[in-house]
Coordinates of N, CA and C in Angstrom, one line a residue:
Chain K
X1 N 107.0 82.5 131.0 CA 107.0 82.9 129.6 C 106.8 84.4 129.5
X2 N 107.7 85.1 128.9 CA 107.4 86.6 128.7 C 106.4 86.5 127.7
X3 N 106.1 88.1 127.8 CA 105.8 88.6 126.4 C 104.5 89.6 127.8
X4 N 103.3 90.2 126.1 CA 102.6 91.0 126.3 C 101.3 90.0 125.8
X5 N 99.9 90.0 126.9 CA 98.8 89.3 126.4 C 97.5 90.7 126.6
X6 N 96.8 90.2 124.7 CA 95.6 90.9 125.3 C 94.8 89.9 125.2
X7 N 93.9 90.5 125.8 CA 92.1 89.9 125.6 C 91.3 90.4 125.4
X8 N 90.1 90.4 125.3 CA 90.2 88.9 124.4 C 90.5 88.9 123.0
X9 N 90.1 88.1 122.0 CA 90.8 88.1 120.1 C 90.0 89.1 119.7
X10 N 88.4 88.4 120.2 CA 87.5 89.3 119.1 C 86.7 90.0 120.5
X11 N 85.8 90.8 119.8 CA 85.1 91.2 121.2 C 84.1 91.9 120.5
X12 N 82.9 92.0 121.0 CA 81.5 92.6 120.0 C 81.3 94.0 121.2
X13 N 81.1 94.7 120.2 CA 80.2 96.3 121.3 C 78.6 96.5 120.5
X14 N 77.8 96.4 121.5 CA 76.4 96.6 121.3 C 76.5 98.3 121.3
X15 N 75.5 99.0 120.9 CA 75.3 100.3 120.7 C 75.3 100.8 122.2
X16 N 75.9 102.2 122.3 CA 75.6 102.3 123.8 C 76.5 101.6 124.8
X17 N 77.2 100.8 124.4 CA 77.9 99.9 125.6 C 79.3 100.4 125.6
X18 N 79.8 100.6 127.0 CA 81.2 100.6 126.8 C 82.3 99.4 127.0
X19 N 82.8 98.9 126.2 CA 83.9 97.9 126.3 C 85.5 98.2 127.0
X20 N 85.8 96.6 127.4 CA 87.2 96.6 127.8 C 88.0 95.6 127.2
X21 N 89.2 96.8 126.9 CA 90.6 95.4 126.2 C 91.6 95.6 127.2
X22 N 92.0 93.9 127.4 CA 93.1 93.8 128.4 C 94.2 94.3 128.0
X23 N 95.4 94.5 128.4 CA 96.3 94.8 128.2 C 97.6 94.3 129.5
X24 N 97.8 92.8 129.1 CA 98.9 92.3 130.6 C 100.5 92.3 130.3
X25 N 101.5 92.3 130.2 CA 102.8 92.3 130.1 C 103.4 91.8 131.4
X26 N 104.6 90.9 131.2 CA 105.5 90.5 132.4 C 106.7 90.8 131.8
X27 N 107.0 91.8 131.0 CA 108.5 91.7 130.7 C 109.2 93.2 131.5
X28 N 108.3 93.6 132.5 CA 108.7 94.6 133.1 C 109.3 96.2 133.1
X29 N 108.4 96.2 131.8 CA 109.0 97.1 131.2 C 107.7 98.8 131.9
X30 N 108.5 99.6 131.6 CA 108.2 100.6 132.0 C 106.5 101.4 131.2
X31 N 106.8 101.3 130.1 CA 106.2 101.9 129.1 C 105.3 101.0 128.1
X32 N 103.5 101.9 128.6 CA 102.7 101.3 127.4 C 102.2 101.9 127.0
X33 N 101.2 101.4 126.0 CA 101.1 102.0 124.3 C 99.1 101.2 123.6
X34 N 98.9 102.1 123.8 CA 97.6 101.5 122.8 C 97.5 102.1 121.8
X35 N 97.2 101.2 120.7 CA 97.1 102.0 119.0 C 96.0 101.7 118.5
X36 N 95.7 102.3 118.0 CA 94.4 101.3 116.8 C 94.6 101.3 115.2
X37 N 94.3 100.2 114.6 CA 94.7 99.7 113.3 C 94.0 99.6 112.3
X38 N 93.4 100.8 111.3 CA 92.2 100.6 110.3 C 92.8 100.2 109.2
X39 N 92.0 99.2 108.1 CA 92.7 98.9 106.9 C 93.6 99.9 106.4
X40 N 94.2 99.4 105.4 CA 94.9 100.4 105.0 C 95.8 101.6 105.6
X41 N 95.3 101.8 106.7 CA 96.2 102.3 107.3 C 96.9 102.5 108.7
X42 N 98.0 102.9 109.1 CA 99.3 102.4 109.6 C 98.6 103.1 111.4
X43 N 99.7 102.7 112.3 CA 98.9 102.3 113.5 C 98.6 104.6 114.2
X44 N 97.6 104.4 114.5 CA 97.6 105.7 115.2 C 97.4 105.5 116.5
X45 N 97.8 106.7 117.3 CA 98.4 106.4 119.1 C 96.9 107.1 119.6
X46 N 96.8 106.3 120.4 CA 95.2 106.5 121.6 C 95.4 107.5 122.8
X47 N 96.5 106.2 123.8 CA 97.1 106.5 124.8 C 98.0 106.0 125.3
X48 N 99.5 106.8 125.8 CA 100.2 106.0 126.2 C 100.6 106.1 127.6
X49 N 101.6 105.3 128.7 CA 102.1 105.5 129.8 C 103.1 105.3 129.6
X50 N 104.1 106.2 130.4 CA 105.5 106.0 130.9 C 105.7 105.4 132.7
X51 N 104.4 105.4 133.0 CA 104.9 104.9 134.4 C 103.4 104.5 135.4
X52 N 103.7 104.0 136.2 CA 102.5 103.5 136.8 C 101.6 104.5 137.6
X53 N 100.1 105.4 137.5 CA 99.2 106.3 137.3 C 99.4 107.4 137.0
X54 N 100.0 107.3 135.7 CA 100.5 108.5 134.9 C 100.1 108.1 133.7
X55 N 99.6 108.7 132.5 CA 99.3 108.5 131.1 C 99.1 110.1 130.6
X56 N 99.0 109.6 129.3 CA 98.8 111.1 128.4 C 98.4 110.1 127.0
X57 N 97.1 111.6 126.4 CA 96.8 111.0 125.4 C 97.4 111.4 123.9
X58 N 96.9 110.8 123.3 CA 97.6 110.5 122.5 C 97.2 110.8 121.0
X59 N 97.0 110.8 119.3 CA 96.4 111.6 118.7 C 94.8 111.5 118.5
X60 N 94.4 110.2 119.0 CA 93.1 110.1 118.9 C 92.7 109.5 120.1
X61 N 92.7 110.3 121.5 CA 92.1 109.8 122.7 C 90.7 109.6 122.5
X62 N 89.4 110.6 121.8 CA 88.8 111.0 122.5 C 87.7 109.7 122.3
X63 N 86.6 109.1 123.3 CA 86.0 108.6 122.8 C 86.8 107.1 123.7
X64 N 87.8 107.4 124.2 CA 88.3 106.0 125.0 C 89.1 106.6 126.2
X65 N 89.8 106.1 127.0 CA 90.0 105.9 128.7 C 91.0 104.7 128.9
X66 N 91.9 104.9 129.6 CA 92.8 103.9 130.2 C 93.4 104.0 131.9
X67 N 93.2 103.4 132.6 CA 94.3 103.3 133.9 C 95.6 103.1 133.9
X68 N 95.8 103.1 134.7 CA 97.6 102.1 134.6 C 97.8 101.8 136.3
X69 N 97.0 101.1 137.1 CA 97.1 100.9 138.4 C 98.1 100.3 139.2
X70 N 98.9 99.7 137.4 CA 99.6 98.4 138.0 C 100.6 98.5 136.6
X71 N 101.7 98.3 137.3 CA 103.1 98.1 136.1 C 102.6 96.7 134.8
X72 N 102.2 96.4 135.3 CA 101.9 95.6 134.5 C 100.6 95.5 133.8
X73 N 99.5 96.3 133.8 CA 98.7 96.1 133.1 C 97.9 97.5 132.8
X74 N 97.4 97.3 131.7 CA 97.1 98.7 131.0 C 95.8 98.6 130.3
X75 N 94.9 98.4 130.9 CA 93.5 98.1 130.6 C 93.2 99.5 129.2
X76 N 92.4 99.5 128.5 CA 91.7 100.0 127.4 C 89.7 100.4 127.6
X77 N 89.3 101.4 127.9 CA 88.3 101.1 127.7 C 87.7 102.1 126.3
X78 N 86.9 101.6 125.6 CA 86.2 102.6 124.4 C 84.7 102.6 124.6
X79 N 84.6 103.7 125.1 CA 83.5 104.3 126.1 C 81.9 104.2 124.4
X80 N 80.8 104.7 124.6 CA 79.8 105.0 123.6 C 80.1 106.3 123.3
X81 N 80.8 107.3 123.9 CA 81.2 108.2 122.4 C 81.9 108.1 121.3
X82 N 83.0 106.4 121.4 CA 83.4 106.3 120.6 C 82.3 105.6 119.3
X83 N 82.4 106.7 117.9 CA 81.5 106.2 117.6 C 81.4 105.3 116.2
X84 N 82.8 105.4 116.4 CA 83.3 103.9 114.9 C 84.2 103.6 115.6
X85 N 84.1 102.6 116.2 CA 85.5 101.6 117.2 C 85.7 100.2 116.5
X86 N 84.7 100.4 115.7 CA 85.8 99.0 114.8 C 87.1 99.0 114.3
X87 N 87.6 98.3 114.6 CA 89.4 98.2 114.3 C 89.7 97.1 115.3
X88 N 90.9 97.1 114.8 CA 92.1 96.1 115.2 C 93.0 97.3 116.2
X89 N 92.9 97.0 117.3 CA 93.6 97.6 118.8 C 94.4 96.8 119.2
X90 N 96.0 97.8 118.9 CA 97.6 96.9 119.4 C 97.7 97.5 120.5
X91 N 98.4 96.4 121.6 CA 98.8 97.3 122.7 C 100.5 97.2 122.9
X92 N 101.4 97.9 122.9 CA 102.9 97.9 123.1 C 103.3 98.2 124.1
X93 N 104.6 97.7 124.8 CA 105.3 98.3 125.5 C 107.0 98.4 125.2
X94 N 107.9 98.9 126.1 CA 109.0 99.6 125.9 C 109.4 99.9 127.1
X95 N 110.9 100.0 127.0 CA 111.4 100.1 127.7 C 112.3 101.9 127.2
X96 N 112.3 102.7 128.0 CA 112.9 104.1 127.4 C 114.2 104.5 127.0
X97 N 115.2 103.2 127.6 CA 115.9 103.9 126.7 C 116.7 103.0 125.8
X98 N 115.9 102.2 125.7 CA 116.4 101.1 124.0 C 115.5 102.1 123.1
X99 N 113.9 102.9 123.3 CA 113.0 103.1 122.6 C 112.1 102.1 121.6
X100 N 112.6 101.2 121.8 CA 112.0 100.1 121.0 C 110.2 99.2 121.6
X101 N 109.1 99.0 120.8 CA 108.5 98.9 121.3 C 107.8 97.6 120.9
X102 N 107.7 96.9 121.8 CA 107.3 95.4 121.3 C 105.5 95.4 121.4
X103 N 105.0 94.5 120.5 CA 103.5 94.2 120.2 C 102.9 92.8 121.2
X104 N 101.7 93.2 121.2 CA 101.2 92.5 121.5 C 99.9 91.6 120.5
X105 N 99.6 90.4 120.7 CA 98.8 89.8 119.7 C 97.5 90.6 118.9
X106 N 97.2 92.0 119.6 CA 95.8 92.2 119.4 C 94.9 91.9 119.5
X107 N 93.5 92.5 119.8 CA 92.2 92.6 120.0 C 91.4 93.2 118.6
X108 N 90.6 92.6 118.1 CA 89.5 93.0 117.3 C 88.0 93.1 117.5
X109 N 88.1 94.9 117.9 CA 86.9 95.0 118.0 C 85.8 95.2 116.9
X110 N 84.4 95.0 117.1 CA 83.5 94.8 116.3 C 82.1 95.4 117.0
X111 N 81.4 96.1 116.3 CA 80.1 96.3 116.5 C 78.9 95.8 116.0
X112 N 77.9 95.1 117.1 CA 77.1 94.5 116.4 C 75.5 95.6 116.3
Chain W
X1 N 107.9 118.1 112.8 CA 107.0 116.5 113.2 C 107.3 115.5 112.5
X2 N 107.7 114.6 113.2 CA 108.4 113.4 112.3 C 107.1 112.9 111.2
X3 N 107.3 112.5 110.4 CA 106.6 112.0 109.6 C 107.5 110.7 108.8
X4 N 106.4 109.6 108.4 CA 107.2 108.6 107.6 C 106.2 107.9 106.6
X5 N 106.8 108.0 105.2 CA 106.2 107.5 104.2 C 106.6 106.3 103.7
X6 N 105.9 105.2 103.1 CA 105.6 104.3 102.3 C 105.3 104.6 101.0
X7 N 105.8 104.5 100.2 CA 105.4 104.7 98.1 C 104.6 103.7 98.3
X8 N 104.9 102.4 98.2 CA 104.3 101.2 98.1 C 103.3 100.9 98.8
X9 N 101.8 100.9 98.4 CA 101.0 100.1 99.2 C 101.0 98.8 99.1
X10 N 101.4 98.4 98.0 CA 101.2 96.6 97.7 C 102.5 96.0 96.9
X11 N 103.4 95.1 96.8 CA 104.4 94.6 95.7 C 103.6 93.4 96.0
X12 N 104.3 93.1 95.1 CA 103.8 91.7 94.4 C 105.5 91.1 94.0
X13 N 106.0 90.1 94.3 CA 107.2 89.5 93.8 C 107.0 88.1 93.9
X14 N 107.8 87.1 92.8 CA 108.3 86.0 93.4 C 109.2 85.5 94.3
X15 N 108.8 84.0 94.8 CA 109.5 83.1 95.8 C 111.3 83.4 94.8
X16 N 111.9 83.4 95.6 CA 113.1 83.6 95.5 C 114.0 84.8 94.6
X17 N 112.8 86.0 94.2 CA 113.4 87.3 93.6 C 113.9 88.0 94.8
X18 N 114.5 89.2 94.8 CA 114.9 89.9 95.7 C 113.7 91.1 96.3
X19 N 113.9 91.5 97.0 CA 113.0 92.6 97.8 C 113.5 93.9 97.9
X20 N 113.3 95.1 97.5 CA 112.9 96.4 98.2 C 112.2 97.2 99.0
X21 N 111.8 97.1 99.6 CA 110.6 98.2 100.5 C 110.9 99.4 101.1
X22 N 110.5 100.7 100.0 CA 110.8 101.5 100.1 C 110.2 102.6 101.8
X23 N 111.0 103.2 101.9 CA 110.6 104.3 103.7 C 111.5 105.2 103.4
X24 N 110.4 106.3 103.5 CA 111.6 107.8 103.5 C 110.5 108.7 104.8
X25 N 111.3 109.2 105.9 CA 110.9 109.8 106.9 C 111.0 111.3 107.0
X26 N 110.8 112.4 107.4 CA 111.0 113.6 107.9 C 110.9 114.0 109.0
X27 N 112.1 114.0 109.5 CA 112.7 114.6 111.0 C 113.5 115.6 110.6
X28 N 114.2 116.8 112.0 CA 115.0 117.7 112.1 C 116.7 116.6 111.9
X29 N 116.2 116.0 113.0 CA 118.1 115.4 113.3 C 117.9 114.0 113.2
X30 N 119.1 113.2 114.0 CA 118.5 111.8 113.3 C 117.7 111.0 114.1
X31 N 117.0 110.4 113.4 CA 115.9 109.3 114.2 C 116.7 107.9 114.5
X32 N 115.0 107.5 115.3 CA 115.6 106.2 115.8 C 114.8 106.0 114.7
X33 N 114.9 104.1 113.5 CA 114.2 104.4 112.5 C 114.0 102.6 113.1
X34 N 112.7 101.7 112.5 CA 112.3 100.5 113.1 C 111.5 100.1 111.6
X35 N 111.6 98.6 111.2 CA 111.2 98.1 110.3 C 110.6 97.0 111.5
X36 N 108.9 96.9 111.3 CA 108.2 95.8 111.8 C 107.6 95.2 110.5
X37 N 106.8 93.6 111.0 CA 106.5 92.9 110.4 C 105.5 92.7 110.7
X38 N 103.9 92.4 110.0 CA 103.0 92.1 110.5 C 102.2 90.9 109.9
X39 N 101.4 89.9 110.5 CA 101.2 88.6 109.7 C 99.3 88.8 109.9
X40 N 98.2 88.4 108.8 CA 97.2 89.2 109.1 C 96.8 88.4 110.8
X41 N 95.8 89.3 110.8 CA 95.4 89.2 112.4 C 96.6 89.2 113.4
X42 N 97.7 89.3 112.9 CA 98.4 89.5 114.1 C 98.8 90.5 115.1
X43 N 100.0 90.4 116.2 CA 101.2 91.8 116.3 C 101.6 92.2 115.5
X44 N 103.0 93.3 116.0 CA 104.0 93.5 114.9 C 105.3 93.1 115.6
X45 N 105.5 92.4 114.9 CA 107.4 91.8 115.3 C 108.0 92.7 114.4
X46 N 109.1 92.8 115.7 CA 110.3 94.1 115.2 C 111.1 93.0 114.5
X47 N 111.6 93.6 113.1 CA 112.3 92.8 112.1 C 113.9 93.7 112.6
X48 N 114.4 94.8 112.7 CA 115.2 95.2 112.4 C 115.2 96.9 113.4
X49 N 116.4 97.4 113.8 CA 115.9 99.1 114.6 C 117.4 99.5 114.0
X50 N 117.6 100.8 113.5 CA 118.9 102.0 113.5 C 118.6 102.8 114.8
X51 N 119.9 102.9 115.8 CA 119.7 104.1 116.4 C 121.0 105.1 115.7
X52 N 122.1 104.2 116.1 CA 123.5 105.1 115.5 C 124.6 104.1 114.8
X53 N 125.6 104.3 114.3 CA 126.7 103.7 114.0 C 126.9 103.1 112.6
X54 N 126.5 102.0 112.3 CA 126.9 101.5 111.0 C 125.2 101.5 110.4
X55 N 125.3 102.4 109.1 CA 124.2 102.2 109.1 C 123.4 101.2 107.9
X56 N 123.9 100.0 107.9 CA 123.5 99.0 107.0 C 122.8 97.8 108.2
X57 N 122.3 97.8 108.7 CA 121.5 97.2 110.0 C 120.7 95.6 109.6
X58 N 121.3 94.7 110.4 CA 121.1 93.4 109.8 C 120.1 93.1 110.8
X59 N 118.7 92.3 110.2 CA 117.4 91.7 111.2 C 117.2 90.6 111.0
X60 N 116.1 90.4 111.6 CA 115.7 88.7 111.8 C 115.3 88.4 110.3
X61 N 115.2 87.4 110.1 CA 114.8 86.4 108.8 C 115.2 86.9 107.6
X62 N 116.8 87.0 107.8 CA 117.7 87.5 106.8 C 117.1 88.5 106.0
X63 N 116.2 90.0 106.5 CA 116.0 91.1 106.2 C 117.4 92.0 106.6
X64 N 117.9 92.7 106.2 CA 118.3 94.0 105.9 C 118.0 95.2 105.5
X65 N 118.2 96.4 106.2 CA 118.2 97.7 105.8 C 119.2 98.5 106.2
X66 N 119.4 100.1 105.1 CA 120.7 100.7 105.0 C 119.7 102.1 104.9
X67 N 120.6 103.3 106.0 CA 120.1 104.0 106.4 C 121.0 105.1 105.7
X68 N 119.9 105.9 104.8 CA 120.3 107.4 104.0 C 120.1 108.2 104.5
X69 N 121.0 109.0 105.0 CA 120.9 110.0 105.9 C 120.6 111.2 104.3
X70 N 121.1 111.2 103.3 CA 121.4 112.5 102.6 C 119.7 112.1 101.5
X71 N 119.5 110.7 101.7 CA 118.1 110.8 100.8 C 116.9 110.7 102.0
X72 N 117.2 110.7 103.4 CA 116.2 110.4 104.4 C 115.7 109.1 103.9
X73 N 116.2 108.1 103.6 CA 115.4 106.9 103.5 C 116.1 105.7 104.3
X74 N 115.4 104.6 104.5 CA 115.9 103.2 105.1 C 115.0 102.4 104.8
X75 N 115.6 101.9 103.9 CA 114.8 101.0 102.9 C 115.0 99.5 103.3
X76 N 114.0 98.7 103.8 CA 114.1 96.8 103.5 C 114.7 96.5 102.5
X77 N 115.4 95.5 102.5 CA 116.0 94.5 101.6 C 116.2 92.8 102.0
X78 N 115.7 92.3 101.0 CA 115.8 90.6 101.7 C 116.6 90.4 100.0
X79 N 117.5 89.6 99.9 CA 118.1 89.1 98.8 C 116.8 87.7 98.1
X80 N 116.6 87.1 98.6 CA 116.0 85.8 98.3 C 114.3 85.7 98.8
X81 N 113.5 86.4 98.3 CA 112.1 86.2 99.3 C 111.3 84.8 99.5
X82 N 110.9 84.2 100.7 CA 110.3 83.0 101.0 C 108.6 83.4 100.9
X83 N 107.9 82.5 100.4 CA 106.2 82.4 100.4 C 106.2 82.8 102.1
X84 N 106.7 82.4 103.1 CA 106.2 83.2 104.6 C 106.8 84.4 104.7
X85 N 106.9 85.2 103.8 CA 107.2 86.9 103.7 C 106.6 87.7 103.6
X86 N 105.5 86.6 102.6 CA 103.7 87.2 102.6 C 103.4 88.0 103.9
X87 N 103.3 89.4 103.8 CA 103.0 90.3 105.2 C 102.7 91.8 104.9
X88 N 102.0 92.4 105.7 CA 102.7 94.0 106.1 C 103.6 95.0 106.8
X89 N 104.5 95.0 106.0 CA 105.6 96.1 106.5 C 105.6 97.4 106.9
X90 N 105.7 97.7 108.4 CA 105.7 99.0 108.9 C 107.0 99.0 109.0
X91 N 107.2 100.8 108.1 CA 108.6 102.0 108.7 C 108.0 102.6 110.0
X92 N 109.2 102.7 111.0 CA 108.3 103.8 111.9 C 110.1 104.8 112.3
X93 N 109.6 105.6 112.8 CA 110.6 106.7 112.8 C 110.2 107.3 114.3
X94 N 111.4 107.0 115.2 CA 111.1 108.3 116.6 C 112.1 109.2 116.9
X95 N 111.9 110.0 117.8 CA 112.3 111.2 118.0 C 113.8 110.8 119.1
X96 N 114.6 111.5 119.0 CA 115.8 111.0 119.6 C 116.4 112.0 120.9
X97 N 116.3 113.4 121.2 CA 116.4 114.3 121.9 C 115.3 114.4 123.1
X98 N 114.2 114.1 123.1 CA 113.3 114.3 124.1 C 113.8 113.1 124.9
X99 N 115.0 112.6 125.4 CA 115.4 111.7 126.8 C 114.3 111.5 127.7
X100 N 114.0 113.1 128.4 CA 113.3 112.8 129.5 C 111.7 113.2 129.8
X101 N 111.1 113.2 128.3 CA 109.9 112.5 128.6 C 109.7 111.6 127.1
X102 N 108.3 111.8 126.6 CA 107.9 110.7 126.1 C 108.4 110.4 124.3
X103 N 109.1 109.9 124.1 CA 109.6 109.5 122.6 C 108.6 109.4 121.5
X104 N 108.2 109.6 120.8 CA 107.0 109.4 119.8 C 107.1 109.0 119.3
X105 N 107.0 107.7 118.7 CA 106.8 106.9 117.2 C 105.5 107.1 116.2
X106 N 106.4 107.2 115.6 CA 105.7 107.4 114.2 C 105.8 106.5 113.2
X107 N 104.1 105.8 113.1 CA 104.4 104.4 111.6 C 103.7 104.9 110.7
X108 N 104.4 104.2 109.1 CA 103.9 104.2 108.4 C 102.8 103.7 107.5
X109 N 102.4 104.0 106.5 CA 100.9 103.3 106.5 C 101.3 102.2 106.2
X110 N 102.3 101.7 105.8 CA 102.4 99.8 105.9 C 102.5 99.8 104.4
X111 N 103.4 98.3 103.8 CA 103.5 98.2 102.1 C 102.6 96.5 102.1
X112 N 101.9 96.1 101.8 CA 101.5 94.6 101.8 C 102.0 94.0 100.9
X113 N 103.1 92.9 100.8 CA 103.8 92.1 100.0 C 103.2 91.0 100.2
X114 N 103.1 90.7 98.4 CA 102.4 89.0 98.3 C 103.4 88.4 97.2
X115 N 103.5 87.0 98.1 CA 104.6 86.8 97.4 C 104.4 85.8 96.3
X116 N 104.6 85.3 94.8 CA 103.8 84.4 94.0 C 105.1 83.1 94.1
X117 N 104.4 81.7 94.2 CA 105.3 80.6 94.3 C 106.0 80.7 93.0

């Protein structure tokens, strides 16, 4: 079965703690993408990869971290400087030169 | 810097009126332009993409959009709207010359359509 899976749905951050969102894909695609999603408004870019231990960030890195060890998976971490990380975090990938970027189910993070 | 707007934060229509969803972008040359779908808590499924050629561009779940190069817009259209239409609509707009490194996308803040039976 293709597609892109994250983990987990919800995920709680204690003050101080740094969290991880999965990010797996089998459709082999070259290129990934983390966004984050606040009400109202439209997705803004964290960080992305074009290739396996290569990334660049993206308009609101700061306060989060990603790897890319593996073609296929693109881990997320949002460290304790991030300091409103509540949101809805999409992770995408793509292939470069259709430019088209497919979704993945999302992660909602929360602070307790 | 590409940029892409939404008028509409919210419509409101009936089961079986027609649909608009307005998107006007700002680029130099032409974009790749992408109409997604989003259902709450979900992804976003690609409804529809323009790169080149004809530019009235037919997508999934009998959505449609037509790409104005002279007004910068590419607007949704569904002729007939279904109660599972209830969603939010992202425009996004990317960059088309940077081949060889990273393409940008750019979304918009989303229109949330509710649809009344």
């Amino acid at each position: 079965d293709g597609g892109i899976t994250q983990s987990p749905k919800y995920l709680f951050r204690k003050e101080g703690q740094n969290v991880t969102l999965s990010c797996e894909q089998n459709l082999n695609h070259d290129a990934m993408y983390w966004y984050r999603q606040d009400p109202g408004q439209g997705l803004r870019l964290i960080y992305y990869s074009q290739i396996v231990n290569d990334f660049q960030k993206g308009d609101i890195a700061e306060g989060y971290s990603v790897s890319r060890e593996k073609k296929e998976s693109f881990p997320l971490t949002v460290t304790s400087a991030q300091k409103n990380p509540t949101a809805f975090y999409l992770c995408a990938t793509g292939t470069r030169d259709q430019e088209t970027q497919y979704f993945g189910p999302g992660t909602r993070l929360l602070v307790l | 810097a590409q940029s892409v707007t939404q008028p509409d934060i919210h419509i409101t229509v009936s089961e079986g009126a027609s649909l608009e969803l307005r998107c006007n972008y700002s680029y130099g040359a032409t974009p790749y332009l992408f109409w997604y779908v989003q259902s709450p808590g979900q992804g976003l499924q690609l409804l529809l993409k323009y790169f080149s050629g004809d530019t009235l561009v037919q997508g999934i779940k009998g959505f449609e959009a037509e790409f104005k190069r002279s007004q910068s817009s590419f607007n949704l259209r569904k002729p007939s709207v279904h109660w599972s239409d209830a969603a939010e609509y992202f425009c996004a707009v990317g960059a088309i010359e940077l081949k060889t490194s990273y393409d940008k996308v750019i979304f918009g803040p989303g229109t949330s359509l509710s649809v009344i039976p």
